[in-house]
Short mmCIF file of C-alpha atoms in Angstrom, two decimals:
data_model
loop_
_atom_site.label_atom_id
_atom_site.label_comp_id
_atom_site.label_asym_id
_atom_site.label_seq_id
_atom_site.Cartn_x
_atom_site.Cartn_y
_atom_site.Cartn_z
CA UNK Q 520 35.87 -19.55 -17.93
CA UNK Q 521 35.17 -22.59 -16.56
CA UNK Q 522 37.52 -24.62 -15.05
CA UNK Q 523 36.37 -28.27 -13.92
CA UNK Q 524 38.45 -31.21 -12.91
CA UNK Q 525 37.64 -34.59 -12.74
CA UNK Q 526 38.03 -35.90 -9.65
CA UNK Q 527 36.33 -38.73 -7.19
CA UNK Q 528 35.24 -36.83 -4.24
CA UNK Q 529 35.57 -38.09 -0.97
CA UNK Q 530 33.34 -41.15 0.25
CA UNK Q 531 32.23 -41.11 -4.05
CA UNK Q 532 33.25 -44.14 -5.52
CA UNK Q 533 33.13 -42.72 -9.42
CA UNK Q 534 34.80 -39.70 -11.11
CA UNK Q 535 33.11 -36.51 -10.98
CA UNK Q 536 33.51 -32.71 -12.56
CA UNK Q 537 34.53 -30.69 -9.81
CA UNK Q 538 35.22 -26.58 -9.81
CA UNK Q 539 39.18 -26.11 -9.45
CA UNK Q 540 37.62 -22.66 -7.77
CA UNK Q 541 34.88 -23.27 -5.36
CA UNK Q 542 34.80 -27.45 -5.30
CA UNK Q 543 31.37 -27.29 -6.57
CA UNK Q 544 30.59 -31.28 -7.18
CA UNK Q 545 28.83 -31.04 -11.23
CA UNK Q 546 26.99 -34.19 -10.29
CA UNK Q 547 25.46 -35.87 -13.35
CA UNK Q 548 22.51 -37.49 -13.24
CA UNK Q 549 19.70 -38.37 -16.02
CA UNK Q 550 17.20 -35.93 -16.34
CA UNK Q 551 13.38 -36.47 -16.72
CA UNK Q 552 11.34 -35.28 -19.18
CA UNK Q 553 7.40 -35.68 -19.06
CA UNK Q 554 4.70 -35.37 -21.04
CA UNK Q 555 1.41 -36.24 -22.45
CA UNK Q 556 -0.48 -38.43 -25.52
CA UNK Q 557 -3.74 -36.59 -25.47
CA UNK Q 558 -6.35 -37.28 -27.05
CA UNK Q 559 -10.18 -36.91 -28.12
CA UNK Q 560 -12.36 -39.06 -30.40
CA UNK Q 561 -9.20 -41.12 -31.19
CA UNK Q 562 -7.63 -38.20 -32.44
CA UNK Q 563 -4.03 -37.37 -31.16
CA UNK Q 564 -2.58 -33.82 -30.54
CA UNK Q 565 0.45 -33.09 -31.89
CA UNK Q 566 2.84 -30.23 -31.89
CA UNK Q 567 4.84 -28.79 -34.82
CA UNK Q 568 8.30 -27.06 -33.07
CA UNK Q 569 9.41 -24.00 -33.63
CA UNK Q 570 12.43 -24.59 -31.85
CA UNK Q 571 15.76 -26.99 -32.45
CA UNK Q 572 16.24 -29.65 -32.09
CA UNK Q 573 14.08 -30.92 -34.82
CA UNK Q 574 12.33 -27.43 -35.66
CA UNK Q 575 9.44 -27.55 -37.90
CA UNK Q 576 8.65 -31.36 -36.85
CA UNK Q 577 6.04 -32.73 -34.75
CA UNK Q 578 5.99 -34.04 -31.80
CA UNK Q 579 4.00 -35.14 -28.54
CA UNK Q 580 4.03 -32.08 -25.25
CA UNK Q 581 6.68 -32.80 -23.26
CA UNK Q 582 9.59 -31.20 -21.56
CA UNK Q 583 12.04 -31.14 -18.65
CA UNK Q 584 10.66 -31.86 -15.27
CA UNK Q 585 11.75 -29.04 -13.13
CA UNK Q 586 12.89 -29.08 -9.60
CA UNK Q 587 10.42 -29.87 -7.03
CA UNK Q 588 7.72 -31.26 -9.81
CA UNK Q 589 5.82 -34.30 -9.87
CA UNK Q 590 6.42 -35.89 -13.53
CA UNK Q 591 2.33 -35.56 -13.81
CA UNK Q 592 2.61 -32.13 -12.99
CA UNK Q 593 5.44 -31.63 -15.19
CA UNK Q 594 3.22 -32.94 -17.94
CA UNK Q 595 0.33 -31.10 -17.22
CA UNK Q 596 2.72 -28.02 -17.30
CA UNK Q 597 4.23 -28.58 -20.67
CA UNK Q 598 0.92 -29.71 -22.84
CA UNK Q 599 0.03 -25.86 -21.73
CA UNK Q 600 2.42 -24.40 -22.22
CA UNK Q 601 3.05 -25.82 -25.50
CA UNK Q 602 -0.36 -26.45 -26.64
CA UNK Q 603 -2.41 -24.33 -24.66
CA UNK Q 604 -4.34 -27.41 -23.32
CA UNK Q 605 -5.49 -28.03 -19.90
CA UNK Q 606 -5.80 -31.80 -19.90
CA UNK Q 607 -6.54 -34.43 -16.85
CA UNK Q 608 -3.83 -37.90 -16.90
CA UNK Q 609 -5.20 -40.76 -16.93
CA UNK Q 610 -2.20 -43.42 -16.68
CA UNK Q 611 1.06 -43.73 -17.28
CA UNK Q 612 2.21 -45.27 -21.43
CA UNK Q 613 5.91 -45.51 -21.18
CA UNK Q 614 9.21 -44.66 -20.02
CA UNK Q 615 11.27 -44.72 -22.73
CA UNK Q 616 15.49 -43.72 -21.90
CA UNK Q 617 17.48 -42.23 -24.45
CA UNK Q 618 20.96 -43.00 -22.74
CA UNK Q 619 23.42 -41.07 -24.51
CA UNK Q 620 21.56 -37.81 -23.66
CA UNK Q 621 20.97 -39.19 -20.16
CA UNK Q 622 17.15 -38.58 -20.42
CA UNK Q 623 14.22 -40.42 -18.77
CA UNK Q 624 11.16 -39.55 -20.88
CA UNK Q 625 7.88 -40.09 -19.16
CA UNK Q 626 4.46 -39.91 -21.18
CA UNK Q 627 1.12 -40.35 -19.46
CA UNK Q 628 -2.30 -40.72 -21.62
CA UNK Q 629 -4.79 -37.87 -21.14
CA UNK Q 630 -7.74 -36.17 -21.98
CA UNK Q 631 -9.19 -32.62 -22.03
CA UNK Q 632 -10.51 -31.67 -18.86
CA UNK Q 633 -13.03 -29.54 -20.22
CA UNK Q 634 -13.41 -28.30 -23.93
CA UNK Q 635 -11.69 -29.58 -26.52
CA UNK Q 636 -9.03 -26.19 -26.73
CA UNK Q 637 -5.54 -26.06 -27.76
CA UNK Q 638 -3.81 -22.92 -28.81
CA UNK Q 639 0.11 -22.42 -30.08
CA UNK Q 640 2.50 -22.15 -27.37
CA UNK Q 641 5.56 -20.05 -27.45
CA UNK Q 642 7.61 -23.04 -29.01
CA UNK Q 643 5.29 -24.33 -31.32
CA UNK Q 644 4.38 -23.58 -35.07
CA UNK Q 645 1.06 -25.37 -34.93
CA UNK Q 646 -1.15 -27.38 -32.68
CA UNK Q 647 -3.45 -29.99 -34.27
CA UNK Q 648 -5.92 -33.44 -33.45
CA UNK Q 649 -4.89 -36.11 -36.04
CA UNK Q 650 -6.58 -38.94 -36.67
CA UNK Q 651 -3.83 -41.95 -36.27
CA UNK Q 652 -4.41 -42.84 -40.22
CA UNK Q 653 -3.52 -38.87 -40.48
CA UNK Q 654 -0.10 -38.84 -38.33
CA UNK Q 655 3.01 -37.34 -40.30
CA UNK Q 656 4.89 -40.19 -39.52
CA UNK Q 657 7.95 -39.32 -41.95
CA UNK Q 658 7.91 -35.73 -40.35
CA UNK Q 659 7.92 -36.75 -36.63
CA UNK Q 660 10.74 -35.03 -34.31
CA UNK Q 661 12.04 -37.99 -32.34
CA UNK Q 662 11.72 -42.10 -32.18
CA UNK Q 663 10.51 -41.78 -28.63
CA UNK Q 664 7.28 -39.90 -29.73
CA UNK Q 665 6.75 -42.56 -32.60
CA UNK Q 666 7.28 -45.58 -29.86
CA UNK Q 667 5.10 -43.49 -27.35
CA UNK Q 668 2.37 -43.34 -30.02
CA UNK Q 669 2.35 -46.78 -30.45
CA UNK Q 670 2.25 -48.07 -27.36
CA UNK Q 671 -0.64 -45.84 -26.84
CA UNK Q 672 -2.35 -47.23 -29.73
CA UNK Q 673 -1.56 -50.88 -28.12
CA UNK Q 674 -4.37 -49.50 -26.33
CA UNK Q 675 -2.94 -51.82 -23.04
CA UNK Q 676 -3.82 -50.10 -19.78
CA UNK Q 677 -0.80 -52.39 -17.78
CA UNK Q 678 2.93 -50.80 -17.23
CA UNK Q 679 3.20 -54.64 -15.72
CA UNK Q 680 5.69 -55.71 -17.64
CA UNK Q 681 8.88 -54.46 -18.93
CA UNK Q 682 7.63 -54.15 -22.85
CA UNK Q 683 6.41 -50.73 -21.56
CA UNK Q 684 10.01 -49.86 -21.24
CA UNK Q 685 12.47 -48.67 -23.89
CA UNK Q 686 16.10 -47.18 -24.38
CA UNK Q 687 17.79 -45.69 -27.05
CA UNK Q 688 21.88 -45.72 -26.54
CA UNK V 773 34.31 -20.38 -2.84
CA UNK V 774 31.28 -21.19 -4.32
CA UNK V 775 30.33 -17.57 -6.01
CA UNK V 776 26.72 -18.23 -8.29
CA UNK V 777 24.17 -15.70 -8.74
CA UNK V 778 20.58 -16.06 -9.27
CA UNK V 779 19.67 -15.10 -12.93
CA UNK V 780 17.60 -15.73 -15.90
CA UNK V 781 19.47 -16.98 -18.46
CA UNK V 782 19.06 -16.52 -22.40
CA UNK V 783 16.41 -18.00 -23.59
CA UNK V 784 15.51 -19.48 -20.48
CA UNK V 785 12.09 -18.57 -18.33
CA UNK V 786 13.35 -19.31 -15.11
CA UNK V 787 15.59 -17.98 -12.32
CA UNK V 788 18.72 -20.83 -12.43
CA UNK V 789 22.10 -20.45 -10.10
CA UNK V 790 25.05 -19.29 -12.57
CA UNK V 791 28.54 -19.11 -11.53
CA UNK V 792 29.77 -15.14 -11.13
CA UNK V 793 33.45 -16.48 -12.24
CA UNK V 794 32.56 -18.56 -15.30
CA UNK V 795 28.99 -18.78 -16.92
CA UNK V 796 28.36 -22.18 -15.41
CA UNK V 797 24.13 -22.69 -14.86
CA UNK V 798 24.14 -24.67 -12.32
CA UNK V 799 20.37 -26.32 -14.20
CA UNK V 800 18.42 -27.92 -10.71
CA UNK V 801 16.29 -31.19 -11.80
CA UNK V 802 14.66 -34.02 -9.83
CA UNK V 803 17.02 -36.64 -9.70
CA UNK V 804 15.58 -40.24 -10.29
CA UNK V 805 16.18 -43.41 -7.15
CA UNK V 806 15.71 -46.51 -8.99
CA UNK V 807 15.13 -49.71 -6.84
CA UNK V 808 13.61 -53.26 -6.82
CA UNK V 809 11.54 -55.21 -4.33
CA UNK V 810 13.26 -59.08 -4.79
CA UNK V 811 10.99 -61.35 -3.47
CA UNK V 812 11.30 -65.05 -3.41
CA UNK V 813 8.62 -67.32 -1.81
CA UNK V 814 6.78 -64.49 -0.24
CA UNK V 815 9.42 -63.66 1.22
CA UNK V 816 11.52 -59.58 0.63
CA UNK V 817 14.60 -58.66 0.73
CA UNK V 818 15.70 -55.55 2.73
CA UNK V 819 18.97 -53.83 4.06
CA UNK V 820 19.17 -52.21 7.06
CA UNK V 821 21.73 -49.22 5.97
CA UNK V 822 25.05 -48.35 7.21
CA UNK V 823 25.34 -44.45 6.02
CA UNK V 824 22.80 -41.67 6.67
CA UNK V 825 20.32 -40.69 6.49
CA UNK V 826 18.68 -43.40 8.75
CA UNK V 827 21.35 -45.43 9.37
CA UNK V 828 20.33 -48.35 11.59
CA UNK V 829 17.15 -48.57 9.42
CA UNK V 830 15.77 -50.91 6.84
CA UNK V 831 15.11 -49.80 3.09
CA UNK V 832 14.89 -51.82 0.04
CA UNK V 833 17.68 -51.62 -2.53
CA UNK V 834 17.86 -48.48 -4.24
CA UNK V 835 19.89 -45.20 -5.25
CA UNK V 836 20.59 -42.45 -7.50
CA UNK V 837 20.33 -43.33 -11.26
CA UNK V 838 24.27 -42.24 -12.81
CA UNK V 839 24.18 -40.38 -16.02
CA UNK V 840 23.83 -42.49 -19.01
CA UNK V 841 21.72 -45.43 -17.18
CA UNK V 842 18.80 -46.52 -17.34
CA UNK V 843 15.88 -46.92 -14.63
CA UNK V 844 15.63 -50.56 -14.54
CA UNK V 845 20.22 -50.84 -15.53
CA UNK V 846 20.38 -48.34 -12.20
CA UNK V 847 17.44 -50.94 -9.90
CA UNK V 848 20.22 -53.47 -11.07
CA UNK V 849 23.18 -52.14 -9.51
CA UNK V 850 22.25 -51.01 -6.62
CA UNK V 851 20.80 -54.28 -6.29
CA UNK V 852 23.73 -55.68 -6.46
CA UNK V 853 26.01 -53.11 -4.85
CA UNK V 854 23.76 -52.75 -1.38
CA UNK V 855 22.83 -56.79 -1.34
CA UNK V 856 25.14 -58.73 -3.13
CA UNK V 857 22.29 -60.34 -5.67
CA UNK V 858 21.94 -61.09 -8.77
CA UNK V 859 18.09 -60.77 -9.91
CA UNK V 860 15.91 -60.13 -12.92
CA UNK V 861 13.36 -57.90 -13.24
CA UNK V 862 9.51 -58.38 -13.62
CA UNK V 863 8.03 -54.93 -13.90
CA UNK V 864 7.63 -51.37 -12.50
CA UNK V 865 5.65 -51.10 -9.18
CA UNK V 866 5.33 -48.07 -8.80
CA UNK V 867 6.35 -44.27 -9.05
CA UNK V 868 6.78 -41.83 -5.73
CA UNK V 869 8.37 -38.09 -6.13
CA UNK V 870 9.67 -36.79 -2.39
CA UNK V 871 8.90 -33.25 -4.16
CA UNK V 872 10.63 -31.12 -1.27
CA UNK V 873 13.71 -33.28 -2.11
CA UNK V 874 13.57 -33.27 -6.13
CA UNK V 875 13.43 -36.82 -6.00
CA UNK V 876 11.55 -39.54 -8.22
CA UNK V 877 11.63 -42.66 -6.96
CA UNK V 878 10.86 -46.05 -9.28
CA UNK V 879 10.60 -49.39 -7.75
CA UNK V 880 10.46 -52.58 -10.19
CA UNK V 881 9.51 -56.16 -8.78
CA UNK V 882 12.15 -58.15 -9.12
CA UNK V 883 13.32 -62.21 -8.96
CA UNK V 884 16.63 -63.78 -7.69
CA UNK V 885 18.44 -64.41 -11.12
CA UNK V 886 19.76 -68.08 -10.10
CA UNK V 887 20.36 -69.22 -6.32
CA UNK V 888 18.86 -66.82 -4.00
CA UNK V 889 22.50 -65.46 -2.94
CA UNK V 890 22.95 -62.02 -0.97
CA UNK V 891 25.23 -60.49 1.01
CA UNK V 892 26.26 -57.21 2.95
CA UNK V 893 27.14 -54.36 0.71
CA UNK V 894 29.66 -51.38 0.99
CA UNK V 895 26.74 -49.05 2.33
CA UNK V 896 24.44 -51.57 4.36
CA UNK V 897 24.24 -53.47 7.65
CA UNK V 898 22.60 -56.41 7.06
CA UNK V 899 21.03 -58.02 4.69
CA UNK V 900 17.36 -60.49 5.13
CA UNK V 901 14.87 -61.98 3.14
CA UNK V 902 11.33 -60.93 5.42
CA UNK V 903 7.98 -62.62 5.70
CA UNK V 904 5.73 -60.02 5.18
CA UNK V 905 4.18 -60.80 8.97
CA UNK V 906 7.96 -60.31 9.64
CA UNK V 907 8.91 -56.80 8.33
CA UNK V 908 9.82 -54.74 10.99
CA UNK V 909 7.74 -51.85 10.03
CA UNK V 910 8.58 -49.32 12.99
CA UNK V 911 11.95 -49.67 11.32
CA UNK V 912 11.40 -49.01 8.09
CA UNK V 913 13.75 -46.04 6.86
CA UNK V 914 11.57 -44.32 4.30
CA UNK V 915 7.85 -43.39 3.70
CA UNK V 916 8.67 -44.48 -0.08
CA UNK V 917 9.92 -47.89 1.17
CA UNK V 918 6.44 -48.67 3.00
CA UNK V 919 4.25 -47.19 0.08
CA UNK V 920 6.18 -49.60 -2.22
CA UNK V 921 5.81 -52.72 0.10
CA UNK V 922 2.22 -52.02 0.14
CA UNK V 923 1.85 -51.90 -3.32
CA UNK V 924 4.00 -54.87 -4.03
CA UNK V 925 1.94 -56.69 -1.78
CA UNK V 926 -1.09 -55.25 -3.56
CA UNK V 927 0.30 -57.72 -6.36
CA UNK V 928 -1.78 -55.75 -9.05
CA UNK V 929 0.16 -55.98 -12.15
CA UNK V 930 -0.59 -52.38 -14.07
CA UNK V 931 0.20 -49.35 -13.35
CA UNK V 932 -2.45 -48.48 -15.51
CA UNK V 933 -3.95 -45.53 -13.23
CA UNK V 934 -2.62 -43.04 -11.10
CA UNK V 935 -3.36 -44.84 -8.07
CA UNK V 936 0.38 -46.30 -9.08
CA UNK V 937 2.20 -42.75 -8.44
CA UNK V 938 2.43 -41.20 -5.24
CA UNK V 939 4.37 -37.77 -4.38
CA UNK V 940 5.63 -36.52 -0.94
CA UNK V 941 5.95 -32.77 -0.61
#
């Protein structure tokens, strides 16, 4: 069982969990999650889940960066292994933070680096180019992929000013 | 005693550190530094740091993003808690992961919000406002901090290509 206290560790100036056991510090910090608007002929690929939250919607590739990963290789990462695609970034769309689950979402513009292939990954239903007059809006997963996919239609190329930034609380 | 074991868990596809005594997964993700470079007339403001690592040297203002914050909330704070200053900010520079360190570092240009006021924070030394002919560069505490000067001084607005993100393995 796990048994946390919370405590402000020495030379910390903010409560933290800390094991009663072992004094492992459970520092919290946002987590990053990256991934891609790719598309093709001004069609956009999008992802139905097969997994909660939000199974059965659609939604852009992302996922959680992992440890030691670039948030463009994290990207690349997750549009294969959720759509099967291997794509090449081109620039950087958003960074969008939804606050109360302490997540940093990341989502770069890209293309296919060769053919146009996609495939289902292992948590996705279906993998599909839309055309942006085709888009289930009413059946996407999360706000963040709707404001992703509109600043990408914005079609601006600058991250110079802070209307490239978002947060949900 | 710390007492965690290296396992898969359920549903998960990777090797994570889980506690022997209770269950705890101990999930490893890069951790985001959020920071600002405040200019005013040309001129930079920089801290020479009190605490390791590289104490003695100069960095910009900048630290570990707290759970629930955002990027640009976290540039903020530290702003304020390492130099004293109250600023604005103007837009993201740029975006640098130290991968060997799980780090992701974004830097935002940033303006004095009213009188250009600063002062010596908890963790720093000093506290200057640098022509850039001035910086003292063989000082500088960081890779990340020079990469950011240099594209600061590039003064290109968008961070419309990857030529914005840098990584340090």
């Amino acid at each position: 069982m796990k048994d946390f206290e919370t405590i402000v560790p020495a030379g910390d100036t903010r409560p933290r969990e800390v094991c009663r056991t072992c004094g492992f510090v459970d520092y919290q910090n946002p987590k990053i999650v990256a991934g891609a608007v790719v598309s093709h002929a001004g069609k956009i690929l999008l992802c139905r889940r097969a997994i909660e939250p939000r199974a059965g919607f659609w939604t852009l590739p992302a996922g959680f960066l992992e440890a030691h990963e670039q948030p463009e290789q994290g990207a690349l990462r997750e549009v294969f292994e959720e759509a099967c695609a291997r794509v090449v970034l081109e620039g950087l769309i958003g960074i969008y933070t939804v606050t109360h689950l302490s997540q940093v979402q990341m989502f770069f513009r890209a293309r296919f680096a060769g053919d146009v292939a996609f495939g289902v990954g292992e948590e996705t239903l279906e993998v599909n180019l839309f055309a942006w007059e085709d888009i289930p809006w009413a059946e996407i997963a999360f706000p963040s992929v709707t404001w992703m996919l509109e600043r990408w239609k914005d079609g601006v190329d600058g991250m110079g000013d802070l209307s490239r930034f978002s947060v949900r609380v």
